[in-house]
């Protein structure tokens, strides 16, 4: 049965942000906690079948140049129910070892582009991740102006990236002009008594005019500020609306390719997506 008990500990964060900073961040980092309570969008994936078309659309294929979406990924993204379906209260993204369109794998990449976009706020999802070398699931955002200005000028906020061969660690990352790709600003978060592939966890950011906070469950583990970006020669391009993306890539520059230990199919389960302002 789907667990819909959502433990919002934002008040706790307000009182204990310094504690989180102590064991999650460097000693010299002073972080500010912001709380967002006004729910403006949620999808609890309660209706079986295709994802809600009023919220979600799809990227299809291998990228505009058939280059694995610029990362040499190995999958072909589809909107097939074999790769993306809502079932028993979850959004399920499935990566399969299946030849299609010149690729050796299929998977899915959903986005809220032109359907739900917002500037600032708290964006979060409760997700259970897969296990295996070469798997690369993510929950992230791109600037809504990407078609006009391109990437990285549009900005990218990676709420959660995960490499399937390391089930206790995720990444939170920021990309923009002067700090993109291998030069992005990133921080890792590691679990000590659990794994991301055998339990659900909440991944979120709270994004304001001057900083972005990253959370896993109730733990604030990173903050990147406008001042930090600009002091390092980058451009803060996070004052426009962004849209959300949920996907599971296979292979690519960051995780490398699957190997003989990687079994397919692999599933990424999403319990809910919620946005506050």
mmCIF file of C-alpha atoms in Angstrom:
data_model
loop_
_atom_site.group_PDB
_atom_site.id
_atom_site.type_symbol
_atom_site.label_atom_id
_atom_site.label_comp_id
_atom_site.label_asym_id
_atom_site.label_seq_id
_atom_site.Cartn_x
_atom_site.Cartn_y
_atom_site.Cartn_z
ATOM 1 C CA UNK A 1 0.000 0.000 0.000
ATOM 2 C CA UNK A 2 1.304 3.412 -0.901
ATOM 3 C CA UNK A 3 2.709 5.375 2.004
ATOM 4 C CA UNK A 4 1.337 8.887 1.698
ATOM 5 C CA UNK A 5 2.453 10.057 5.109
ATOM 6 C CA UNK A 6 4.560 13.102 4.383
ATOM 7 C CA UNK A 7 6.644 14.370 7.252
ATOM 8 C CA UNK A 8 7.317 18.025 6.585
ATOM 9 C CA UNK A 9 9.911 19.124 9.087
ATOM 10 C CA UNK A 10 10.327 22.657 7.871
ATOM 11 C CA UNK A 11 9.661 24.053 11.323
ATOM 12 C CA UNK A 12 12.330 21.734 12.613
ATOM 13 C CA UNK A 13 14.636 23.063 9.922
ATOM 14 C CA UNK A 14 13.878 26.588 11.031
ATOM 15 C CA UNK A 15 14.935 25.846 14.600
ATOM 16 C CA UNK A 16 17.769 23.445 13.888
ATOM 17 C CA UNK A 17 19.361 24.684 10.671
ATOM 18 C CA UNK A 18 22.612 25.298 12.517
ATOM 19 C CA UNK A 19 22.722 21.660 13.613
ATOM 20 C CA UNK A 20 22.290 20.555 10.006
ATOM 21 C CA UNK A 21 25.059 22.911 8.965
ATOM 22 C CA UNK A 22 27.361 21.488 11.610
ATOM 23 C CA UNK A 23 27.363 17.913 10.435
ATOM 24 C CA UNK A 24 26.427 18.390 6.792
ATOM 25 C CA UNK A 25 28.640 21.277 5.734
ATOM 26 C CA UNK A 26 32.084 22.687 6.255
ATOM 27 C CA UNK A 27 32.664 24.484 9.567
ATOM 28 C CA UNK A 28 33.058 27.865 7.906
ATOM 29 C CA UNK A 29 29.791 27.674 5.990
ATOM 30 C CA UNK A 30 26.963 29.762 7.389
ATOM 31 C CA UNK A 31 23.685 28.676 5.880
ATOM 32 C CA UNK A 32 20.260 30.235 5.994
ATOM 33 C CA UNK A 33 17.166 28.044 6.071
ATOM 34 C CA UNK A 34 14.070 29.211 4.210
ATOM 35 C CA UNK A 35 10.667 27.622 4.686
ATOM 36 C CA UNK A 36 7.971 27.340 2.020
ATOM 37 C CA UNK A 37 4.477 26.213 3.013
ATOM 38 C CA UNK A 38 2.154 27.266 0.183
ATOM 39 C CA UNK A 39 1.564 24.153 -1.953
ATOM 40 C CA UNK A 40 1.082 25.204 -5.573
ATOM 41 C CA UNK A 41 1.576 21.914 -7.457
ATOM 42 C CA UNK A 42 1.539 18.233 -6.565
ATOM 43 C CA UNK A 43 1.284 14.927 -8.360
ATOM 44 C CA UNK A 44 0.702 11.900 -6.119
ATOM 45 C CA UNK A 45 0.427 9.513 -9.095
ATOM 46 C CA UNK A 46 -2.891 8.108 -7.921
ATOM 47 C CA UNK A 47 -4.423 7.356 -11.335
ATOM 48 C CA UNK A 48 -3.080 4.289 -13.146
ATOM 49 C CA UNK A 49 -1.956 4.613 -16.746
ATOM 50 C CA UNK A 50 -0.006 7.360 -18.455
ATOM 51 C CA UNK A 51 1.306 10.285 -16.363
ATOM 52 C CA UNK A 52 -1.028 13.274 -16.104
ATOM 53 C CA UNK A 53 -0.747 15.110 -19.474
ATOM 54 C CA UNK A 54 -1.665 18.392 -17.796
ATOM 55 C CA UNK A 55 1.641 18.217 -15.900
ATOM 56 C CA UNK A 56 4.030 15.963 -17.837
ATOM 57 C CA UNK A 57 5.320 15.725 -21.378
ATOM 58 C CA UNK A 58 8.309 13.804 -22.767
ATOM 59 C CA UNK A 59 11.660 14.083 -24.441
ATOM 60 C CA UNK A 60 11.855 11.418 -27.152
ATOM 61 C CA UNK A 61 14.906 9.937 -28.854
ATOM 62 C CA UNK A 62 18.644 10.273 -28.339
ATOM 63 C CA UNK A 63 19.050 14.057 -28.438
ATOM 64 C CA UNK A 64 19.064 16.575 -31.247
ATOM 65 C CA UNK A 65 22.330 15.280 -32.716
ATOM 66 C CA UNK A 66 21.780 11.650 -31.736
ATOM 67 C CA UNK A 67 24.626 12.250 -29.305
ATOM 68 C CA UNK A 68 23.078 10.834 -26.165
ATOM 69 C CA UNK A 69 21.680 14.221 -25.041
ATOM 70 C CA UNK A 70 25.170 15.707 -25.131
ATOM 71 C CA UNK A 71 26.500 13.206 -22.594
ATOM 72 C CA UNK A 72 27.086 10.128 -24.801
ATOM 73 C CA UNK A 73 24.214 8.350 -23.072
ATOM 74 C CA UNK A 74 23.206 4.950 -24.451
ATOM 75 C CA UNK A 75 19.405 5.000 -24.134
ATOM 76 C CA UNK A 76 16.567 5.941 -26.464
ATOM 77 C CA UNK A 77 13.852 7.814 -24.552
ATOM 78 C CA UNK A 78 10.256 6.808 -25.285
ATOM 79 C CA UNK A 79 6.747 7.563 -24.031
ATOM 80 C CA UNK A 80 5.848 3.864 -24.135
ATOM 81 C CA UNK A 81 4.163 2.257 -21.139
ATOM 82 C CA UNK A 82 7.057 -0.197 -21.197
ATOM 83 C CA UNK A 83 9.263 2.677 -20.036
ATOM 84 C CA UNK A 84 6.941 5.030 -18.157
ATOM 85 C CA UNK A 85 3.677 4.269 -16.379
ATOM 86 C CA UNK A 86 1.694 5.216 -13.294
ATOM 87 C CA UNK A 87 0.814 2.113 -11.303
ATOM 88 C CA UNK A 88 -0.264 1.411 -7.731
ATOM 89 C CA UNK A 89 0.395 4.976 -6.637
ATOM 90 C CA UNK A 90 3.829 5.412 -8.207
ATOM 91 C CA UNK A 91 5.341 6.862 -11.320
ATOM 92 C CA UNK A 92 7.594 4.080 -12.633
ATOM 93 C CA UNK A 93 10.413 4.851 -15.067
ATOM 94 C CA UNK A 94 11.894 1.622 -16.428
ATOM 95 C CA UNK A 95 15.210 1.234 -18.235
ATOM 96 C CA UNK A 96 15.333 -1.830 -20.484
ATOM 97 C CA UNK A 97 18.067 -3.505 -22.500
ATOM 98 C CA UNK A 98 16.278 -3.090 -25.804
ATOM 99 C CA UNK A 99 17.496 -1.970 -29.229
ATOM 100 C CA UNK A 100 15.649 1.048 -30.614
ATOM 101 C CA UNK A 101 16.626 3.892 -32.928
ATOM 102 C CA UNK A 102 20.301 2.964 -32.927
ATOM 103 C CA UNK A 103 20.465 2.694 -29.130
ATOM 104 C CA UNK A 104 20.918 -0.449 -27.055
ATOM 105 C CA UNK A 105 18.625 0.597 -24.200
ATOM 106 C CA UNK A 106 15.276 2.333 -23.717
ATOM 107 C CA UNK A 107 14.097 4.521 -20.861
ATOM 108 C CA UNK A 108 12.013 7.671 -20.257
ATOM 109 C CA UNK A 109 12.509 11.360 -19.567
ATOM 110 C CA UNK A 110 9.522 13.397 -18.344
ATOM 111 C CA UNK A 111 9.367 17.164 -18.082
ATOM 112 C CA UNK A 112 6.926 19.893 -17.074
ATOM 113 C CA UNK A 113 8.110 22.299 -19.781
ATOM 114 C CA UNK A 114 5.329 24.672 -20.930
ATOM 115 C CA UNK A 115 2.963 22.991 -18.455
ATOM 116 C CA UNK A 116 4.305 23.884 -15.022
ATOM 117 C CA UNK A 117 7.145 26.360 -14.565
ATOM 118 C CA UNK A 118 8.004 28.460 -11.522
ATOM 119 C CA UNK A 119 10.572 30.945 -10.262
ATOM 120 C CA UNK A 120 11.776 30.307 -6.698
ATOM 121 C CA UNK A 121 10.193 27.979 -4.154
ATOM 122 C CA UNK A 122 10.619 24.493 -2.744
ATOM 123 C CA UNK A 123 10.705 21.636 -5.274
ATOM 124 C CA UNK A 124 10.780 18.071 -3.982
ATOM 125 C CA UNK A 125 10.098 14.451 -4.888
ATOM 126 C CA UNK A 126 10.023 11.201 -2.927
ATOM 127 C CA UNK A 127 11.933 8.595 -4.930
ATOM 128 C CA UNK A 128 13.317 5.068 -4.697
ATOM 129 C CA UNK A 129 16.323 4.582 -6.960
ATOM 130 C CA UNK A 130 17.689 1.563 -8.879
ATOM 131 C CA UNK A 131 20.971 -0.324 -8.478
ATOM 132 C CA UNK A 132 23.600 -1.069 -11.086
ATOM 133 C CA UNK A 133 26.686 0.220 -12.867
ATOM 134 C CA UNK A 134 25.815 2.603 -15.693
ATOM 135 C CA UNK A 135 22.428 3.749 -14.333
ATOM 136 C CA UNK A 136 21.999 7.518 -14.037
ATOM 137 C CA UNK A 137 18.628 8.656 -12.641
ATOM 138 C CA UNK A 138 18.021 12.319 -11.899
ATOM 139 C CA UNK A 139 15.484 14.869 -10.659
ATOM 140 C CA UNK A 140 16.460 18.282 -12.001
ATOM 141 C CA UNK A 141 15.390 21.600 -13.514
ATOM 142 C CA UNK A 142 16.213 23.752 -16.531
ATOM 143 C CA UNK A 143 15.488 27.400 -17.204
ATOM 144 C CA UNK A 144 12.297 27.931 -19.203
ATOM 145 C CA UNK A 145 14.226 30.176 -21.609
ATOM 146 C CA UNK A 146 16.454 27.331 -22.831
ATOM 147 C CA UNK A 147 15.084 27.488 -26.393
ATOM 148 C CA UNK A 148 15.989 31.171 -26.618
ATOM 149 C CA UNK A 149 19.362 31.316 -24.872
ATOM 150 C CA UNK A 150 20.575 27.706 -24.882
ATOM 151 C CA UNK A 151 22.476 25.796 -22.224
ATOM 152 C CA UNK A 152 24.177 26.641 -19.873
ATOM 153 C CA UNK A 153 22.927 30.245 -20.170
ATOM 154 C CA UNK A 154 19.453 29.054 -19.154
ATOM 155 C CA UNK A 155 20.798 27.558 -15.918
ATOM 156 C CA UNK A 156 20.432 24.041 -14.542
ATOM 157 C CA UNK A 157 19.576 22.970 -10.989
ATOM 158 C CA UNK A 158 20.272 19.281 -10.344
ATOM 159 C CA UNK A 159 18.174 18.470 -7.293
ATOM 160 C CA UNK A 160 19.369 14.862 -7.285
ATOM 161 C CA UNK A 161 21.735 12.880 -9.486
ATOM 162 C CA UNK A 162 22.616 9.291 -8.635
ATOM 163 C CA UNK A 163 25.072 6.766 -9.998
ATOM 164 C CA UNK A 164 23.701 3.252 -9.703
ATOM 165 C CA UNK A 165 26.979 1.669 -8.657
ATOM 166 C CA UNK A 166 27.066 3.776 -5.468
ATOM 167 C CA UNK A 167 23.749 3.228 -3.658
ATOM 168 C CA UNK A 168 24.573 5.376 -0.615
ATOM 169 C CA UNK A 169 25.474 8.638 -2.377
ATOM 170 C CA UNK A 170 23.765 11.342 -4.444
ATOM 171 C CA UNK A 171 24.876 14.652 -5.948
ATOM 172 C CA UNK A 172 23.350 18.132 -5.860
ATOM 173 C CA UNK A 173 24.737 20.408 -8.571
ATOM 174 C CA UNK A 174 24.404 23.834 -10.170
ATOM 175 C CA UNK A 175 25.303 24.658 -13.797
ATOM 176 C CA UNK A 176 25.457 28.073 -15.430
ATOM 177 C CA UNK A 177 27.698 30.319 -17.538
ATOM 178 C CA UNK A 178 31.265 29.854 -16.301
ATOM 179 C CA UNK A 179 30.450 26.809 -14.144
ATOM 180 C CA UNK A 180 28.956 24.044 -16.279
ATOM 181 C CA UNK A 181 29.734 20.444 -17.178
ATOM 182 C CA UNK A 182 32.960 19.365 -15.507
ATOM 183 C CA UNK A 183 33.307 22.837 -13.975
ATOM 184 C CA UNK A 184 29.890 22.802 -12.271
ATOM 185 C CA UNK A 185 29.437 23.540 -8.564
ATOM 186 C CA UNK A 186 28.514 20.291 -6.861
ATOM 187 C CA UNK A 187 28.357 18.534 -3.518
ATOM 188 C CA UNK A 188 27.828 14.902 -2.505
ATOM 189 C CA UNK A 189 25.554 13.594 0.220
ATOM 190 C CA UNK A 190 26.032 10.116 1.677
ATOM 191 C CA UNK A 191 23.722 7.970 3.762
ATOM 192 C CA UNK A 192 25.210 6.194 6.759
ATOM 193 C CA UNK A 193 22.547 3.655 7.744
ATOM 194 C CA UNK A 194 20.478 3.201 4.595
ATOM 195 C CA UNK A 195 20.664 2.978 0.804
ATOM 196 C CA UNK A 196 18.872 4.878 -1.902
ATOM 197 C CA UNK A 197 17.947 1.675 -3.768
ATOM 198 C CA UNK A 198 16.063 -0.051 -0.947
ATOM 199 C CA UNK A 199 14.146 2.845 0.637
ATOM 200 C CA UNK A 200 12.310 5.956 -0.511
ATOM 201 C CA UNK A 201 13.934 9.312 0.245
ATOM 202 C CA UNK A 202 12.816 12.902 -0.283
ATOM 203 C CA UNK A 203 15.068 15.038 -2.491
ATOM 204 C CA UNK A 204 14.481 18.765 -2.586
ATOM 205 C CA UNK A 205 15.758 22.271 -3.079
ATOM 206 C CA UNK A 206 14.617 25.583 -1.665
ATOM 207 C CA UNK A 207 15.453 28.284 -4.168
ATOM 208 C CA UNK A 208 15.424 31.989 -3.427
ATOM 209 C CA UNK A 209 16.720 35.144 -5.069
ATOM 210 C CA UNK A 210 20.154 34.856 -3.480
ATOM 211 C CA UNK A 211 20.771 31.178 -2.711
ATOM 212 C CA UNK A 212 19.670 27.581 -3.266
ATOM 213 C CA UNK A 213 19.560 24.966 -0.478
ATOM 214 C CA UNK A 214 19.743 21.219 -1.122
ATOM 215 C CA UNK A 215 18.046 18.637 1.103
ATOM 216 C CA UNK A 216 17.822 14.885 1.502
ATOM 217 C CA UNK A 217 14.842 14.093 3.714
ATOM 218 C CA UNK A 218 15.138 16.652 6.529
ATOM 219 C CA UNK A 219 18.884 17.231 6.163
ATOM 220 C CA UNK A 220 20.197 20.458 4.673
ATOM 221 C CA UNK A 221 23.529 19.416 3.165
ATOM 222 C CA UNK A 222 24.476 22.191 0.774
ATOM 223 C CA UNK A 223 23.889 25.828 -0.049
ATOM 224 C CA UNK A 224 25.133 27.733 -3.105
ATOM 225 C CA UNK A 225 24.774 31.500 -3.034
ATOM 226 C CA UNK A 226 24.618 34.188 -5.684
ATOM 227 C CA UNK A 227 27.681 35.796 -4.083
ATOM 228 C CA UNK A 228 29.637 32.524 -4.225
ATOM 229 C CA UNK A 229 28.889 32.061 -7.921
ATOM 230 C CA UNK A 230 29.699 35.652 -8.831
ATOM 231 C CA UNK A 231 32.852 35.752 -6.669
ATOM 232 C CA UNK A 232 34.107 32.723 -8.628
ATOM 233 C CA UNK A 233 33.509 34.432 -11.970
ATOM 234 C CA UNK A 234 30.210 32.787 -12.849
ATOM 235 C CA UNK A 235 26.897 34.364 -13.807
ATOM 236 C CA UNK A 236 23.846 33.863 -11.571
ATOM 237 C CA UNK A 237 21.092 32.949 -14.065
ATOM 238 C CA UNK A 238 18.520 31.720 -11.540
ATOM 239 C CA UNK A 239 16.023 34.588 -11.609
ATOM 240 C CA UNK A 240 13.718 33.103 -14.247
ATOM 241 C CA UNK A 241 11.128 30.335 -14.156
ATOM 242 C CA UNK A 242 12.358 26.732 -14.416
ATOM 243 C CA UNK A 243 10.673 23.456 -15.343
ATOM 244 C CA UNK A 244 11.251 20.032 -13.749
ATOM 245 C CA UNK A 245 12.643 16.828 -15.285
ATOM 246 C CA UNK A 246 12.569 13.217 -14.084
ATOM 247 C CA UNK A 247 14.623 10.706 -16.053
ATOM 248 C CA UNK A 248 16.808 7.628 -15.930
ATOM 249 C CA UNK A 249 19.748 7.664 -18.324
ATOM 250 C CA UNK A 250 21.831 4.592 -19.114
ATOM 251 C CA UNK A 251 25.551 5.066 -19.625
ATOM 252 C CA UNK A 252 27.117 8.401 -20.454
ATOM 253 C CA UNK A 253 30.109 10.474 -19.470
ATOM 254 C CA UNK A 254 29.398 10.501 -15.740
ATOM 255 C CA UNK A 255 28.407 6.918 -14.840
ATOM 256 C CA UNK A 256 30.127 5.018 -17.643
ATOM 257 C CA UNK A 257 28.508 2.061 -19.373
ATOM 258 C CA UNK A 258 26.665 -0.858 -17.794
ATOM 259 C CA UNK A 259 28.762 -3.964 -17.279
ATOM 260 C CA UNK A 260 28.157 -7.662 -16.719
ATOM 261 C CA UNK A 261 26.962 -6.990 -13.167
ATOM 262 C CA UNK A 262 24.142 -4.676 -14.325
ATOM 263 C CA UNK A 263 20.787 -6.403 -14.637
ATOM 264 C CA UNK A 264 17.794 -5.134 -16.611
ATOM 265 C CA UNK A 265 15.070 -4.010 -16.416
ATOM 266 C CA UNK A 266 15.748 -1.382 -13.733
ATOM 267 C CA UNK A 267 13.087 0.866 -12.192
ATOM 268 C CA UNK A 268 12.995 4.342 -10.666
ATOM 269 C CA UNK A 269 9.876 4.779 -8.496
ATOM 270 C CA UNK A 270 8.475 8.237 -7.739
ATOM 271 C CA UNK A 271 5.927 8.491 -4.925
ATOM 272 C CA UNK A 272 5.122 12.181 -5.407
ATOM 273 C CA UNK A 273 6.331 15.508 -6.743
ATOM 274 C CA UNK A 274 5.422 18.696 -4.843
ATOM 275 C CA UNK A 275 6.161 22.368 -5.308
ATOM 276 C CA UNK A 276 5.703 25.125 -2.730
ATOM 277 C CA UNK A 277 6.145 28.879 -2.815
#
